[in-house]
mmCIF file of C-alpha atoms and ligand atoms in Angstrom:
data_model
loop_
_atom_site.group_PDB
_atom_site.id
_atom_site.type_symbol
_atom_site.label_atom_id
_atom_site.label_comp_id
_atom_site.label_asym_id
_atom_site.label_seq_id
_atom_site.Cartn_x
_atom_site.Cartn_y
_atom_site.Cartn_z
ATOM 1 C CA MET S 13 7.015 -25.439 4.060
ATOM 2 C CA THR S 14 4.509 -23.660 1.832
ATOM 3 C CA MET S 15 0.734 -23.583 1.429
ATOM 4 C CA THR S 16 -1.171 -23.395 -1.842
ATOM 5 C CA THR S 17 -4.367 -21.612 -2.868
ATOM 6 C CA TYR S 18 -6.981 -22.972 -5.287
ATOM 7 C CA ASN S 19 -5.359 -20.900 -8.072
ATOM 8 C CA GLN S 20 -2.015 -22.609 -7.352
ATOM 9 C CA ILE S 21 -0.229 -19.716 -5.637
ATOM 10 C CA SER S 22 2.160 -20.754 -2.884
ATOM 11 C CA ALA S 23 2.536 -18.833 0.342
ATOM 12 C CA PRO S 24 5.067 -19.396 3.131
ATOM 13 C CA SER S 25 3.770 -21.153 6.225
ATOM 14 C CA PHE S 26 4.411 -18.225 8.619
ATOM 15 C CA MET S 27 3.853 -14.511 8.152
ATOM 16 C CA TYR S 28 5.366 -11.497 9.873
ATOM 17 C CA GLY S 29 2.791 -8.841 10.802
ATOM 18 C CA THR S 30 3.771 -5.181 10.926
ATOM 19 C CA ALA S 31 0.892 -3.566 12.845
ATOM 20 C CA TRP S 32 1.725 -1.155 15.676
ATOM 21 C CA LYS S 33 5.469 -1.124 15.003
ATOM 22 C CA LYS S 34 5.472 2.648 14.360
ATOM 23 C CA ASP S 35 8.963 4.034 13.703
ATOM 24 C CA ALA S 36 10.515 0.626 14.402
ATOM 25 C CA THR S 37 8.726 -0.869 11.368
ATOM 26 C CA ALA S 38 11.659 -0.708 8.936
ATOM 27 C CA ARG S 39 14.165 -2.107 11.428
ATOM 28 C CA LEU S 40 11.823 -4.930 12.482
ATOM 29 C CA VAL S 41 10.871 -5.951 8.937
ATOM 30 C CA GLN S 42 14.549 -6.109 8.039
ATOM 31 C CA LEU S 43 15.252 -8.166 11.159
ATOM 32 C CA ALA S 44 12.306 -10.470 10.419
ATOM 33 C CA VAL S 45 13.545 -11.204 6.895
ATOM 34 C CA GLU S 46 17.114 -11.640 8.100
ATOM 35 C CA SER S 47 15.757 -14.084 10.705
ATOM 36 C CA GLY S 48 14.013 -16.163 8.034
ATOM 37 C CA PHE S 49 10.518 -14.739 7.427
ATOM 38 C CA THR S 50 9.655 -14.385 3.756
ATOM 39 C CA ALA S 51 6.011 -13.279 4.078
ATOM 40 C CA ILE S 52 5.157 -9.770 5.264
ATOM 41 C CA ASP S 53 1.708 -8.385 6.114
ATOM 42 C CA THR S 54 0.911 -4.677 6.161
ATOM 43 C CA ALA S 55 -1.962 -2.299 5.299
ATOM 44 C CA ASN S 56 -2.318 1.145 3.741
ATOM 45 C CA GLN S 57 -3.765 2.431 7.022
ATOM 46 C CA LEU S 58 -1.644 4.934 8.939
ATOM 47 C CA ILE S 59 -3.482 4.497 12.250
ATOM 48 C CA HIS S 60 -1.977 1.039 12.711
ATOM 49 C CA TYR S 61 0.638 0.432 10.009
ATOM 50 C CA GLN S 62 3.614 2.206 8.428
ATOM 51 C CA GLU S 63 3.481 0.708 4.950
ATOM 52 C CA ALA S 64 6.078 3.138 3.581
ATOM 53 C CA LEU S 65 8.542 2.001 6.261
ATOM 54 C CA VAL S 66 7.939 -1.618 5.212
ATOM 55 C CA GLY S 67 8.986 -0.414 1.750
ATOM 56 C CA GLU S 68 12.078 1.227 3.215
ATOM 57 C CA ALA S 69 13.091 -2.125 4.722
ATOM 58 C CA LEU S 70 12.467 -3.864 1.390
ATOM 59 C CA GLN S 71 14.804 -1.423 -0.332
ATOM 60 C CA ALA S 72 17.514 -2.059 2.258
ATOM 61 C CA LEU S 73 17.006 -5.812 1.847
ATOM 62 C CA ALA S 74 17.150 -5.502 -1.955
ATOM 63 C CA ALA S 75 20.506 -3.745 -1.559
ATOM 64 C CA GLN S 76 21.645 -6.808 0.423
ATOM 65 C CA GLY S 77 20.562 -9.070 -2.437
ATOM 66 C CA VAL S 78 17.085 -10.137 -1.264
ATOM 67 C CA LYS S 79 15.073 -10.328 -4.476
ATOM 68 C CA ARG S 80 11.451 -9.185 -4.689
ATOM 69 C CA GLU S 81 10.403 -12.631 -5.968
ATOM 70 C CA ALA S 82 11.800 -14.237 -2.810
ATOM 71 C CA LEU S 83 9.227 -12.378 -0.709
ATOM 72 C CA PHE S 84 5.467 -12.715 -0.300
ATOM 73 C CA LEU S 85 4.022 -9.222 0.136
ATOM 74 C CA GLN S 86 0.504 -8.673 1.398
ATOM 75 C CA THR S 87 -1.256 -5.377 2.009
ATOM 76 C CA LYS S 88 -4.839 -4.185 2.449
ATOM 77 C CA PHE S 89 -7.463 -1.719 1.327
ATOM 78 C CA THR S 90 -8.988 -0.054 4.391
ATOM 79 C CA SER S 91 -12.235 1.854 4.003
ATOM 80 C CA ALA S 92 -12.507 5.443 5.251
ATOM 81 C CA ASP S 93 -14.230 4.391 8.509
ATOM 82 C CA GLY S 94 -11.093 2.405 9.409
ATOM 83 C CA GLN S 95 -8.792 5.369 8.709
ATOM 84 C CA ASP S 96 -8.091 8.705 10.373
ATOM 85 C CA HIS S 97 -7.814 11.921 8.302
ATOM 86 C CA ARG S 98 -4.746 10.510 6.476
ATOM 87 C CA THR S 99 -6.581 8.371 3.906
ATOM 88 C CA PRO S 100 -4.343 7.149 1.062
ATOM 89 C CA TYR S 101 -7.082 8.165 -1.410
ATOM 90 C CA ASP S 102 -9.564 10.919 -2.099
ATOM 91 C CA ARG S 103 -12.363 10.019 0.306
ATOM 92 C CA SER S 104 -14.907 11.995 -1.716
ATOM 93 C CA ALA S 105 -14.197 9.814 -4.780
ATOM 94 C CA ASP S 106 -16.316 6.758 -5.613
ATOM 95 C CA LEU S 107 -15.221 3.463 -4.053
ATOM 96 C CA THR S 108 -13.693 2.049 -7.239
ATOM 97 C CA THR S 109 -11.423 5.111 -7.445
ATOM 98 C CA GLN S 110 -10.582 4.872 -3.738
ATOM 99 C CA VAL S 111 -9.454 1.255 -4.112
ATOM 100 C CA GLN S 112 -7.459 2.111 -7.241
ATOM 101 C CA GLN S 113 -5.706 5.033 -5.509
ATOM 102 C CA SER S 114 -5.017 2.988 -2.377
ATOM 103 C CA PHE S 115 -3.605 0.112 -4.450
ATOM 104 C CA ASP S 116 -1.363 2.435 -6.506
ATOM 105 C CA SER S 117 -0.046 4.105 -3.372
ATOM 106 C CA SER S 118 0.665 0.682 -1.800
ATOM 107 C CA LEU S 119 2.740 -0.308 -4.836
ATOM 108 C CA GLN S 120 4.638 2.976 -4.487
ATOM 109 C CA HIS S 121 5.202 2.512 -0.748
ATOM 110 C CA LEU S 122 6.430 -1.045 -1.263
ATOM 111 C CA HIS S 123 8.567 -0.240 -4.339
ATOM 112 C CA THR S 124 7.035 -3.036 -6.360
ATOM 113 C CA ASP S 125 4.870 -3.435 -9.451
ATOM 114 C CA TYR S 126 2.827 -6.376 -8.121
ATOM 115 C CA LEU S 127 1.536 -7.817 -4.862
ATOM 116 C CA ASP S 128 1.299 -11.405 -3.753
ATOM 117 C CA SER S 129 -1.896 -10.754 -1.834
ATOM 118 C CA TYR S 130 -4.316 -7.825 -1.708
ATOM 119 C CA VAL S 131 -6.861 -7.956 1.078
ATOM 120 C CA LEU S 132 -10.086 -6.111 1.865
ATOM 121 C CA HIS S 133 -9.454 -5.120 5.502
ATOM 122 C CA ALA S 134 -13.089 -5.709 6.475
ATOM 123 C CA PRO S 135 -16.469 -5.893 4.768
ATOM 124 C CA PHE S 136 -18.549 -2.714 5.165
ATOM 125 C CA SER S 137 -21.519 -4.791 6.249
ATOM 126 C CA ARG S 138 -21.731 -6.590 9.591
ATOM 127 C CA ARG S 139 -24.097 -9.156 8.133
ATOM 128 C CA GLY S 140 -24.305 -10.230 4.528
ATOM 129 C CA LEU S 141 -22.536 -8.196 1.878
ATOM 130 C CA GLY S 142 -23.821 -4.858 0.614
ATOM 131 C CA ALA S 143 -23.369 -2.797 -2.542
ATOM 132 C CA ALA S 144 -20.181 -1.180 -1.161
ATOM 133 C CA ASP S 145 -18.611 -4.598 -0.519
ATOM 134 C CA TRP S 146 -19.394 -5.785 -4.035
ATOM 135 C CA GLN S 147 -18.046 -2.585 -5.585
ATOM 136 C CA VAL S 148 -14.739 -2.870 -3.718
ATOM 137 C CA TRP S 149 -14.505 -6.581 -4.479
ATOM 138 C CA ALA S 150 -15.034 -5.937 -8.208
ATOM 139 C CA ALA S 151 -12.163 -3.416 -8.157
ATOM 140 C CA MET S 152 -9.944 -5.993 -6.449
ATOM 141 C CA GLU S 153 -10.957 -8.682 -8.951
ATOM 142 C CA ALA S 154 -9.810 -6.332 -11.722
ATOM 143 C CA PHE S 155 -6.316 -6.074 -10.143
ATOM 144 C CA TYR S 156 -6.170 -9.858 -9.992
ATOM 145 C CA GLU S 157 -7.291 -10.273 -13.584
ATOM 146 C CA ALA S 158 -4.740 -7.684 -14.736
ATOM 147 C CA GLY S 159 -1.984 -9.671 -12.993
ATOM 148 C CA LYS S 160 -1.235 -6.867 -10.522
ATOM 149 C CA THR S 161 -1.785 -9.166 -7.558
ATOM 150 C CA LYS S 162 -1.409 -12.938 -7.441
ATOM 151 C CA THR S 163 -4.228 -13.392 -4.964
ATOM 152 C CA ILE S 164 -7.061 -11.382 -3.438
ATOM 153 C CA GLY S 165 -8.507 -11.854 -0.009
ATOM 154 C CA VAL S 166 -10.664 -10.564 2.784
ATOM 155 C CA SER S 167 -10.181 -10.015 6.496
ATOM 156 C CA ASN S 168 -12.483 -9.831 9.517
ATOM 157 C CA ILE S 169 -15.198 -11.842 7.800
ATOM 158 C CA THR S 170 -17.834 -14.260 9.134
ATOM 159 C CA ALA S 171 -18.409 -17.761 7.773
ATOM 160 C CA ALA S 172 -21.788 -16.694 6.326
ATOM 161 C CA GLN S 173 -20.263 -13.684 4.547
ATOM 162 C CA LEU S 174 -17.405 -15.772 3.207
ATOM 163 C CA SER S 175 -19.775 -18.430 1.859
ATOM 164 C CA LEU S 176 -21.786 -15.723 0.125
ATOM 165 C CA LEU S 177 -18.652 -14.171 -1.382
ATOM 166 C CA CYS S 178 -17.538 -17.583 -2.629
ATOM 167 C CA GLN S 179 -20.948 -18.267 -4.167
ATOM 168 C CA GLN S 180 -21.475 -14.922 -5.890
ATOM 169 C CA ALA S 181 -18.083 -13.391 -6.657
ATOM 170 C CA HIS S 182 -16.661 -13.556 -10.140
ATOM 171 C CA VAL S 183 -13.276 -14.374 -8.523
ATOM 172 C CA LYS S 184 -13.439 -16.184 -5.159
ATOM 173 C CA PRO S 185 -11.012 -15.024 -2.455
ATOM 174 C CA MET S 186 -7.783 -16.979 -2.139
ATOM 175 C CA MET S 187 -6.904 -15.566 1.312
ATOM 176 C CA VAL S 188 -8.810 -14.959 4.511
ATOM 177 C CA GLN S 189 -7.275 -13.199 7.520
ATOM 178 C CA ASN S 190 -9.149 -13.350 10.834
ATOM 179 C CA ARG S 191 -8.536 -12.853 14.547
ATOM 180 C CA CYS S 192 -8.488 -16.321 15.932
ATOM 181 C CA TYR S 193 -10.032 -17.084 19.337
ATOM 182 C CA ALA S 194 -9.752 -20.452 21.063
ATOM 183 C CA VAL S 195 -13.324 -19.985 22.377
ATOM 184 C CA THR S 196 -14.643 -20.362 18.813
ATOM 185 C CA ALA S 197 -12.544 -23.501 18.267
ATOM 186 C CA TRP S 198 -10.036 -21.160 16.642
ATOM 187 C CA ASP S 199 -12.561 -19.776 14.124
ATOM 188 C CA LYS S 200 -13.464 -23.267 12.959
ATOM 189 C CA ASP S 201 -16.562 -22.208 10.988
ATOM 190 C CA VAL S 202 -14.529 -19.841 8.836
ATOM 191 C CA ARG S 203 -11.644 -22.297 8.530
ATOM 192 C CA ASP S 204 -14.085 -24.937 7.295
ATOM 193 C CA VAL S 205 -15.343 -22.661 4.514
ATOM 194 C CA CYS S 206 -11.724 -21.916 3.574
ATOM 195 C CA ARG S 207 -10.865 -25.608 3.397
ATOM 196 C CA GLN S 208 -13.908 -26.304 1.215
ATOM 197 C CA HIS S 209 -12.867 -23.634 -1.311
ATOM 198 C CA GLY S 210 -9.066 -23.941 -1.328
ATOM 199 C CA ILE S 211 -8.592 -20.605 0.468
ATOM 200 C CA ILE S 212 -5.607 -20.057 2.766
ATOM 201 C CA TYR S 213 -6.777 -19.113 6.270
ATOM 202 C CA GLN S 214 -4.438 -16.688 8.041
ATOM 203 C CA GLY S 215 -4.872 -16.445 11.821
ATOM 204 C CA PHE S 216 -3.853 -13.316 13.715
ATOM 205 C CA SER S 217 -3.625 -12.439 17.400
ATOM 206 C CA LEU S 218 -3.224 -16.140 18.104
ATOM 207 C CA LEU S 219 -1.244 -15.208 21.205
ATOM 208 C CA THR S 220 -2.754 -11.896 22.286
ATOM 209 C CA ALA S 221 -6.372 -13.092 21.902
ATOM 210 C CA ASN S 222 -5.772 -16.347 23.782
ATOM 211 C CA ARG S 223 -3.736 -15.531 26.899
ATOM 212 C CA ASP S 224 -5.962 -17.803 29.030
ATOM 213 C CA VAL S 225 -5.065 -20.841 26.962
ATOM 214 C CA PHE S 226 -1.365 -20.316 27.724
ATOM 215 C CA GLY S 227 -1.971 -21.444 31.286
ATOM 216 C CA GLU S 228 -3.643 -24.742 30.314
ATOM 217 C CA ARG S 229 -1.920 -27.864 31.615
ATOM 218 C CA GLU S 230 -2.016 -29.525 28.195
ATOM 219 C CA ILE S 231 -0.086 -26.656 26.582
ATOM 220 C CA HIS S 232 2.481 -26.630 29.380
ATOM 221 C CA ALA S 233 2.950 -30.385 29.196
ATOM 222 C CA ILE S 234 3.659 -30.246 25.447
ATOM 223 C CA ALA S 235 5.909 -27.203 25.850
ATOM 224 C CA GLY S 236 7.879 -28.990 28.591
ATOM 225 C CA ARG S 237 8.245 -32.181 26.552
ATOM 226 C CA GLU S 238 9.375 -30.309 23.429
ATOM 227 C CA GLY S 239 11.575 -27.827 25.310
ATOM 228 C CA VAL S 240 9.731 -24.803 23.854
ATOM 229 C CA GLY S 241 7.420 -22.036 25.114
ATOM 230 C CA PRO S 242 3.596 -22.056 25.013
ATOM 231 C CA ALA S 243 3.633 -19.508 22.148
ATOM 232 C CA GLN S 244 5.423 -21.998 19.923
ATOM 233 C CA VAL S 245 2.956 -24.762 20.798
ATOM 234 C CA ILE S 246 0.065 -22.494 19.745
ATOM 235 C CA PHE S 247 1.761 -21.569 16.472
ATOM 236 C CA ARG S 248 2.533 -25.211 15.674
ATOM 237 C CA PHE S 249 -1.038 -26.199 16.463
ATOM 238 C CA ALA S 250 -2.209 -23.463 14.058
ATOM 239 C CA GLN S 251 -0.041 -24.865 11.272
ATOM 240 C CA ARG S 252 -1.219 -28.408 11.995
ATOM 241 C CA VAL S 253 -4.868 -27.445 11.519
ATOM 242 C CA GLY S 254 -3.975 -25.890 8.163
ATOM 243 C CA MET S 255 -3.679 -22.264 9.229
ATOM 244 C CA LEU S 256 -1.067 -19.763 8.160
ATOM 245 C CA PRO S 257 -0.241 -17.997 11.441
ATOM 246 C CA LEU S 258 0.898 -14.393 11.788
ATOM 247 C CA THR S 259 3.233 -13.234 14.510
ATOM 248 C CA GLY S 260 3.655 -9.662 15.580
ATOM 249 C CA THR S 261 6.779 -10.132 17.657
ATOM 250 C CA THR S 262 9.278 -7.296 18.120
ATOM 251 C CA ASN S 263 11.998 -9.538 19.512
ATOM 252 C CA GLN S 264 14.520 -11.448 17.395
ATOM 253 C CA GLN S 265 14.725 -14.374 19.798
ATOM 254 C CA HIS S 266 10.931 -14.754 19.491
ATOM 255 C CA MET S 267 11.154 -14.441 15.687
ATOM 256 C CA LEU S 268 13.533 -17.389 15.626
ATOM 257 C CA GLU S 269 11.425 -19.349 18.121
ATOM 258 C CA ASP S 270 8.236 -18.701 16.154
ATOM 259 C CA LEU S 271 9.829 -19.950 12.926
ATOM 260 C CA ALA S 272 11.243 -22.996 14.728
ATOM 261 C CA ALA S 273 7.725 -23.977 15.871
ATOM 262 C CA GLU S 274 7.439 -25.865 12.592
ATOM 263 C CA ARG S 275 9.754 -28.535 14.013
ATOM 264 C CA ILE S 276 7.514 -29.314 17.015
ATOM 265 C CA SER S 277 5.833 -32.661 16.815
ATOM 266 C CA LEU S 278 2.181 -32.844 17.916
ATOM 267 C CA SER S 279 0.103 -35.993 17.766
ATOM 268 C CA ASP S 280 -3.305 -35.915 16.046
ATOM 269 C CA GLU S 281 -4.920 -36.338 19.487
ATOM 270 C CA GLU S 282 -3.023 -33.328 20.859
ATOM 271 C CA VAL S 283 -4.105 -31.232 17.870
ATOM 272 C CA GLN S 284 -7.733 -32.233 18.461
ATOM 273 C CA ARG S 285 -7.512 -31.455 22.185
ATOM 274 C CA ILE S 286 -6.034 -27.980 21.573
ATOM 275 C CA GLU S 287 -8.689 -27.283 18.948
ATOM 276 C CA THR S 288 -11.408 -27.712 21.580
ATOM 277 C CA ILE S 289 -9.413 -26.526 24.605
ATOM 278 C CA ALA S 290 -11.616 -23.496 25.328
ATOM 279 C CA LEU S 291 -15.022 -24.940 24.407
HETATM 280 N N1 LIG C 315 -6.589 -7.807 9.584
HETATM 281 C C1 LIG C 315 -6.674 -7.219 10.744
HETATM 282 O O1 LIG C 315 -7.661 -6.546 11.074
HETATM 283 C C2 LIG C 315 -5.537 -7.369 11.736
HETATM 284 C C3 LIG C 315 -5.730 -6.963 13.084
HETATM 285 C C4 LIG C 315 -4.679 -7.186 13.965
HETATM 286 C C5 LIG C 315 -3.478 -7.750 13.532
HETATM 287 N N2 LIG C 315 -3.326 -8.100 12.225
HETATM 288 C C6 LIG C 315 -2.043 -8.620 11.711
HETATM 289 O O2 LIG C 315 -1.604 -9.682 12.526
HETATM 290 C C7 LIG C 315 -0.278 -9.397 13.006
HETATM 291 C C8 LIG C 315 -0.028 -10.100 14.324
HETATM 292 O O3 LIG C 315 -0.937 -9.629 15.297
HETATM 293 P P1 LIG C 315 -0.559 -9.570 16.803
HETATM 294 O O4 LIG C 315 0.519 -8.558 17.005
HETATM 295 O O5 LIG C 315 -1.811 -9.429 17.600
HETATM 296 O O6 LIG C 315 0.078 -11.009 16.984
HETATM 297 P P2 LIG C 315 0.482 -11.941 18.107
HETATM 298 O O7 LIG C 315 1.641 -12.666 17.565
HETATM 299 O O8 LIG C 315 -0.698 -12.677 18.641
HETATM 300 O O9 LIG C 315 0.971 -11.021 19.284
HETATM 301 C C9 LIG C 315 2.192 -10.448 19.380
HETATM 302 C C10 LIG C 315 2.594 -10.559 20.851
HETATM 303 O O10 LIG C 315 3.036 -11.904 21.064
HETATM 304 C C11 LIG C 315 4.322 -11.888 21.638
HETATM 305 N N3 LIG C 315 5.125 -13.014 21.103
HETATM 306 C C12 LIG C 315 5.340 -13.367 19.814
HETATM 307 N N4 LIG C 315 6.114 -14.466 19.729
HETATM 308 C C13 LIG C 315 6.390 -14.835 21.005
HETATM 309 C C14 LIG C 315 7.129 -15.878 21.582
HETATM 310 N N5 LIG C 315 7.778 -16.791 20.848
HETATM 311 N N6 LIG C 315 7.168 -15.958 22.952
HETATM 312 C C15 LIG C 315 6.523 -15.056 23.708
HETATM 313 N N7 LIG C 315 5.811 -14.014 23.207
HETATM 314 C C16 LIG C 315 5.744 -13.911 21.877
HETATM 315 C C17 LIG C 315 4.903 -10.559 21.266
HETATM 316 O O11 LIG C 315 5.792 -10.111 22.229
HETATM 317 P P3 LIG C 315 7.296 -9.691 21.824
HETATM 318 O O12 LIG C 315 7.179 -8.497 20.933
HETATM 319 O O13 LIG C 315 7.932 -9.395 23.139
HETATM 320 O O14 LIG C 315 7.858 -10.897 21.141
HETATM 321 C C18 LIG C 315 3.692 -9.636 21.214
HETATM 322 O O15 LIG C 315 3.388 -9.125 22.496
HETATM 323 C C19 LIG C 315 -0.249 -7.870 13.042
HETATM 324 O O16 LIG C 315 1.044 -7.348 13.086
HETATM 325 C C20 LIG C 315 -0.968 -7.551 11.765
HETATM 326 O O17 LIG C 315 -0.088 -7.702 10.665
HETATM 327 C C21 LIG C 315 -4.340 -7.932 11.322
#
């Protein structure tokens, strides 16, 4: 199963996230691809991600015959306030140079000459979009227009900011990646803007941000009927409402279970009930 952006780029329907894997990153990325994941999310941000170790796994996989084109690689530009002292760019340089240096170092880490998705980790502004956001976005648009990335996107964004970006950007985002809480109807406002513009919505922390929902009778009833765990029901629900879910599992059994969620059958009524389960 794949999903398609407004510029006709396909992405797999599940993504493996590499945050907080530390030294295990290379082993886990290799295991994830061997288990069936073809989309990998990382960031050039050493506090939380080991992008170079993702690249190490990709080299090992290439040696086993896994071609670059068979994978969907996504990484991010993280501004200096989201980094520690190990910024992958000269932090005294202007923002356009910072994004360029970060992008070049990501390509080096990942041993590739293009990305499938390049994401702004978070807008600088809490509300609206400021000069810094527009400067970074313009640099990312240039990568897209030069064919160095097939899509560009933004993470940790509000519905109002996303609408503004869609209205005023030269190139609209094709990807959005947000933490997805059941108490906001699973980020429905942002998902609605994505649907309107042909943007793929990626949901993260679907499990870790929604532990309360796991205990709901409805989830248990579906899990029991389908012979699966509550995590798989949540992931299937996410796919049914048009989301591309991320999983951060470190366990191969869970990797296989997460991918198998696609086979779970949910009725339209069940999907609607889960969507409003925490409202
Ligand atoms: N853009 C951003 O700012 C941002 C922020 C945070 C995360 N992310 C991305 O999103 C990815 C996923 O985030 P996350 O780690 O919070 O995701 P998550 O999938 O919600 O949480 C992972 C947790 O769920 C458990 N799990 C996964 N599958 C399971 C299953 N089938 N049964 C039971 N437990 C299961 C894992 O345990 P086991 O390890 O035991 O399976 C782990 O404790 C990150 O790696 C990163 O790539 C992006």
